[in-house]
DNA sequence: TGCAGTGTTGCTTC
DNA sequence: CGAAGCAACACTGC
């Protein structure tokens, strides 16, 4: 489930290999992909790769941008594949042959003989080509990045206090702050010591401050660990991340709280999704 | 064996 | 208007 740390990892990987290459051809079996994609991108040169929230932007020449949102099970891979018995198989041994990397649904063939592929078991990912100038409009509903210099505590407090609803839901709201999903909202609230069901408007100044600090601490730690590979996530070279080994709360149901407060991690459902927390130090 | 669980986003419904 | 539910989809595990 690629959230900010996973997208950041993939984007950093792709930054090392893609710029300067040209797209020579495109293959896909996705039905809902815009039909013009192939026509638009073939012959284009890749200039720059960047992240916006959980979105990946691949800037091309002729003022075009390829926008990829990996949604739940999508991840971009850089490698070489060949068709064998009707299925794409990695031509290179190693992590790309991990079974989680076998759901190849889109391939960009590059000018150096390598390929950029979208692996996406559930085919939820969004891939669109748009004029670079349309990006602000595309992202009109996306909030600041947690690492934006402009996002001071005062600003963050104002945003959070202005939202109704439970704090976990507010943290996952991409229009509030961009990049946090189910895994990291659990992790952030555990570290901040705030109950996921607490209404955002009822948070004390100190609690908001703890959340504000926890966001950066958790996300930085997860980026260093190259993201969470709870199930399917892999980096651009097909390798697992390591943050799932350090989870405090997410999927830790029944385990002892790592704060050593005798709490046992509990799992509840909030708005149809799982939430994990320690009832001892995360009080309502 | 069949069905619940897995989570992101946007759309629909109330 | 806001909150809740669901569809898009495929595979795993109980």
PDB file of N, CA, C and O (backbone and C1' of nucleotides) in Angstrom, chain B:
ATOM      1  P    DT B   1     -13.040 -27.304  -2.844  1.00  0.00           P
ATOM      2  O5'  DT B   1     -14.138 -26.384  -2.142  1.00  0.00           O
ATOM      3  C5'  DT B   1     -15.456 -26.852  -1.996  1.00  0.00           C
ATOM      4  C4'  DT B   1     -16.253 -25.734  -1.382  1.00  0.00           C
ATOM      5  C3'  DT B   1     -16.285 -24.461  -2.231  1.00  0.00           C
ATOM      6  O3'  DT B   1     -17.598 -23.900  -2.115  1.00  0.00           O
ATOM      7  C1'  DT B   1     -15.332 -23.953  -0.145  1.00  0.00           C
ATOM      8  P    DG B   2     -18.191 -22.906  -3.184  1.00  0.00           P
ATOM      9  O5'  DG B   2     -18.502 -21.619  -2.289  1.00  0.00           O
ATOM     10  C5'  DG B   2     -19.232 -21.764  -1.067  1.00  0.00           C
ATOM     11  C4'  DG B   2     -18.881 -20.598  -0.174  1.00  0.00           C
ATOM     12  C3'  DG B   2     -18.988 -19.226  -0.843  1.00  0.00           C
ATOM     13  O3'  DG B   2     -19.462 -18.328   0.141  1.00  0.00           O
ATOM     14  C1'  DG B   2     -16.831 -19.482   0.002  1.00  0.00           C
ATOM     15  P    DC B   3     -20.464 -17.189  -0.202  1.00  0.00           P
ATOM     16  O5'  DC B   3     -20.211 -16.232   1.044  1.00  0.00           O
ATOM     17  C5'  DC B   3     -19.661 -16.774   2.243  1.00  0.00           C
ATOM     18  C4'  DC B   3     -18.496 -15.931   2.719  1.00  0.00           C
ATOM     19  C3'  DC B   3     -18.547 -14.454   2.282  1.00  0.00           C
ATOM     20  O3'  DC B   3     -18.113 -13.690   3.371  1.00  0.00           O
ATOM     21  C1'  DC B   3     -16.473 -15.330   1.798  1.00  0.00           C
ATOM     22  P    DA B   4     -18.863 -12.338   3.726  1.00  0.00           P
ATOM     23  O5'  DA B   4     -17.925 -11.735   4.868  1.00  0.00           O
ATOM     24  C5'  DA B   4     -17.424 -12.594   5.889  1.00  0.00           C
ATOM     25  C4'  DA B   4     -15.971 -12.255   6.194  1.00  0.00           C
ATOM     26  C3'  DA B   4     -15.668 -10.764   6.295  1.00  0.00           C
ATOM     27  O3'  DA B   4     -14.741 -10.596   7.356  1.00  0.00           O
ATOM     28  C1'  DA B   4     -14.290 -11.730   4.631  1.00  0.00           C
ATOM     29  P    DG B   5     -14.375  -9.148   7.873  1.00  0.00           P
ATOM     30  O5'  DG B   5     -12.909  -8.978   7.265  1.00  0.00           O
ATOM     31  C5'  DG B   5     -11.899  -9.899   7.627  1.00  0.00           C
ATOM     32  C4'  DG B   5     -10.640  -9.572   6.863  1.00  0.00           C
ATOM     33  C3'  DG B   5     -10.284  -8.078   6.823  1.00  0.00           C
ATOM     34  O3'  DG B   5      -8.911  -7.972   7.162  1.00  0.00           O
ATOM     35  C1'  DG B   5     -10.274  -8.972   4.633  1.00  0.00           C
ATOM     36  P    DT B   6      -8.332  -6.603   7.740  1.00  0.00           P
ATOM     37  O5'  DT B   6      -7.607  -5.988   6.467  1.00  0.00           O
ATOM     38  C5'  DT B   6      -6.425  -6.603   5.959  1.00  0.00           C
ATOM     39  C4'  DT B   6      -6.133  -6.077   4.592  1.00  0.00           C
ATOM     40  C3'  DT B   6      -6.507  -4.613   4.347  1.00  0.00           C
ATOM     41  O3'  DT B   6      -5.473  -3.781   4.831  1.00  0.00           O
ATOM     42  C1'  DT B   6      -6.888  -6.009   2.418  1.00  0.00           C
ATOM     43  P    DG B   7      -5.854  -2.459   5.564  1.00  0.00           P
ATOM     44  O5'  DG B   7      -5.811  -1.404   4.397  1.00  0.00           O
ATOM     45  C5'  DG B   7      -4.606  -1.183   3.711  1.00  0.00           C
ATOM     46  C4'  DG B   7      -4.870  -0.280   2.542  1.00  0.00           C
ATOM     47  C3'  DG B   7      -5.427   1.080   2.920  1.00  0.00           C
ATOM     48  O3'  DG B   7      -4.983   1.988   1.938  1.00  0.00           O
ATOM     49  C1'  DG B   7      -6.981  -0.023   1.576  1.00  0.00           C
ATOM     50  P    DT B   8      -4.780   3.483   2.372  1.00  0.00           P
ATOM     51  O5'  DT B   8      -4.618   4.238   0.991  1.00  0.00           O
ATOM     52  C5'  DT B   8      -4.426   3.541  -0.213  1.00  0.00           C
ATOM     53  C4'  DT B   8      -4.926   4.387  -1.372  1.00  0.00           C
ATOM     54  C3'  DT B   8      -5.454   5.777  -1.020  1.00  0.00           C
ATOM     55  O3'  DT B   8      -4.959   6.698  -1.976  1.00  0.00           O
ATOM     56  C1'  DT B   8      -7.180   4.503  -2.040  1.00  0.00           C
ATOM     57  P    DT B   9      -5.249   8.248  -1.775  1.00  0.00           P
ATOM     58  O5'  DT B   9      -6.534   8.518  -2.689  1.00  0.00           O
ATOM     59  C5'  DT B   9      -6.479   8.112  -4.050  1.00  0.00           C
ATOM     60  C4'  DT B   9      -7.865   8.071  -4.624  1.00  0.00           C
ATOM     61  C3'  DT B   9      -8.682   9.355  -4.438  1.00  0.00           C
ATOM     62  O3'  DT B   9      -8.847   9.906  -5.730  1.00  0.00           O
ATOM     63  C1'  DT B   9      -9.992   7.399  -4.110  1.00  0.00           C
ATOM     64  P    DG B  10      -9.529  11.316  -5.951  1.00  0.00           P
ATOM     65  O5'  DG B  10     -10.972  10.886  -6.468  1.00  0.00           O
ATOM     66  C5'  DG B  10     -11.089  10.034  -7.606  1.00  0.00           C
ATOM     67  C4'  DG B  10     -12.529   9.596  -7.730  1.00  0.00           C
ATOM     68  C3'  DG B  10     -13.541  10.749  -7.666  1.00  0.00           C
ATOM     69  O3'  DG B  10     -14.595  10.440  -8.573  1.00  0.00           O
ATOM     70  C1'  DG B  10     -14.038   9.212  -6.001  1.00  0.00           C
ATOM     71  P    DC B  11     -15.455  11.575  -9.206  1.00  0.00           P
ATOM     72  O5'  DC B  11     -16.882  10.888  -9.305  1.00  0.00           O
ATOM     73  C5'  DC B  11     -16.983   9.497  -9.631  1.00  0.00           C
ATOM     74  C4'  DC B  11     -18.085   8.847  -8.816  1.00  0.00           C
ATOM     75  C3'  DC B  11     -19.357   9.697  -8.691  1.00  0.00           C
ATOM     76  O3'  DC B  11     -20.447   8.951  -9.191  1.00  0.00           O
ATOM     77  C1'  DC B  11     -18.711   8.817  -6.592  1.00  0.00           C
ATOM     78  P    DT B  12     -21.850   9.638  -9.373  1.00  0.00           P
ATOM     79  O5'  DT B  12     -22.717   8.880  -8.254  1.00  0.00           O
ATOM     80  C5'  DT B  12     -22.672   7.455  -8.178  1.00  0.00           C
ATOM     81  C4'  DT B  12     -23.366   7.005  -6.915  1.00  0.00           C
ATOM     82  C3'  DT B  12     -24.744   7.649  -6.680  1.00  0.00           C
ATOM     83  O3'  DT B  12     -25.643   6.618  -6.280  1.00  0.00           O
ATOM     84  C1'  DT B  12     -23.377   7.959  -4.780  1.00  0.00           C
ATOM     85  P    DT B  13     -27.186   6.902  -6.238  1.00  0.00           P
ATOM     86  O5'  DT B  13     -27.530   6.740  -4.675  1.00  0.00           O
ATOM     87  C5'  DT B  13     -26.881   5.730  -3.901  1.00  0.00           C
ATOM     88  C4'  DT B  13     -27.060   6.044  -2.431  1.00  0.00           C
ATOM     89  C3'  DT B  13     -28.405   6.690  -2.078  1.00  0.00           C
ATOM     90  O3'  DT B  13     -28.926   6.053  -0.927  1.00  0.00           O
ATOM     91  C1'  DT B  13     -26.656   7.970  -1.191  1.00  0.00           C
ATOM     92  P    DC B  14     -30.484   6.092  -0.605  1.00  0.00           P
ATOM     93  O5'  DC B  14     -30.554   6.616   0.884  1.00  0.00           O
ATOM     94  C5'  DC B  14     -29.591   6.153   1.850  1.00  0.00           C
ATOM     95  C4'  DC B  14     -29.358   7.229   2.885  1.00  0.00           C
ATOM     96  C3'  DC B  14     -30.618   7.986   3.294  1.00  0.00           C
ATOM     97  O3'  DC B  14     -30.689   8.044   4.711  1.00  0.00           O
ATOM     98  C1'  DC B  14     -28.896   9.493   2.790  1.00  0.00           C
TER      99       DC B  14
END
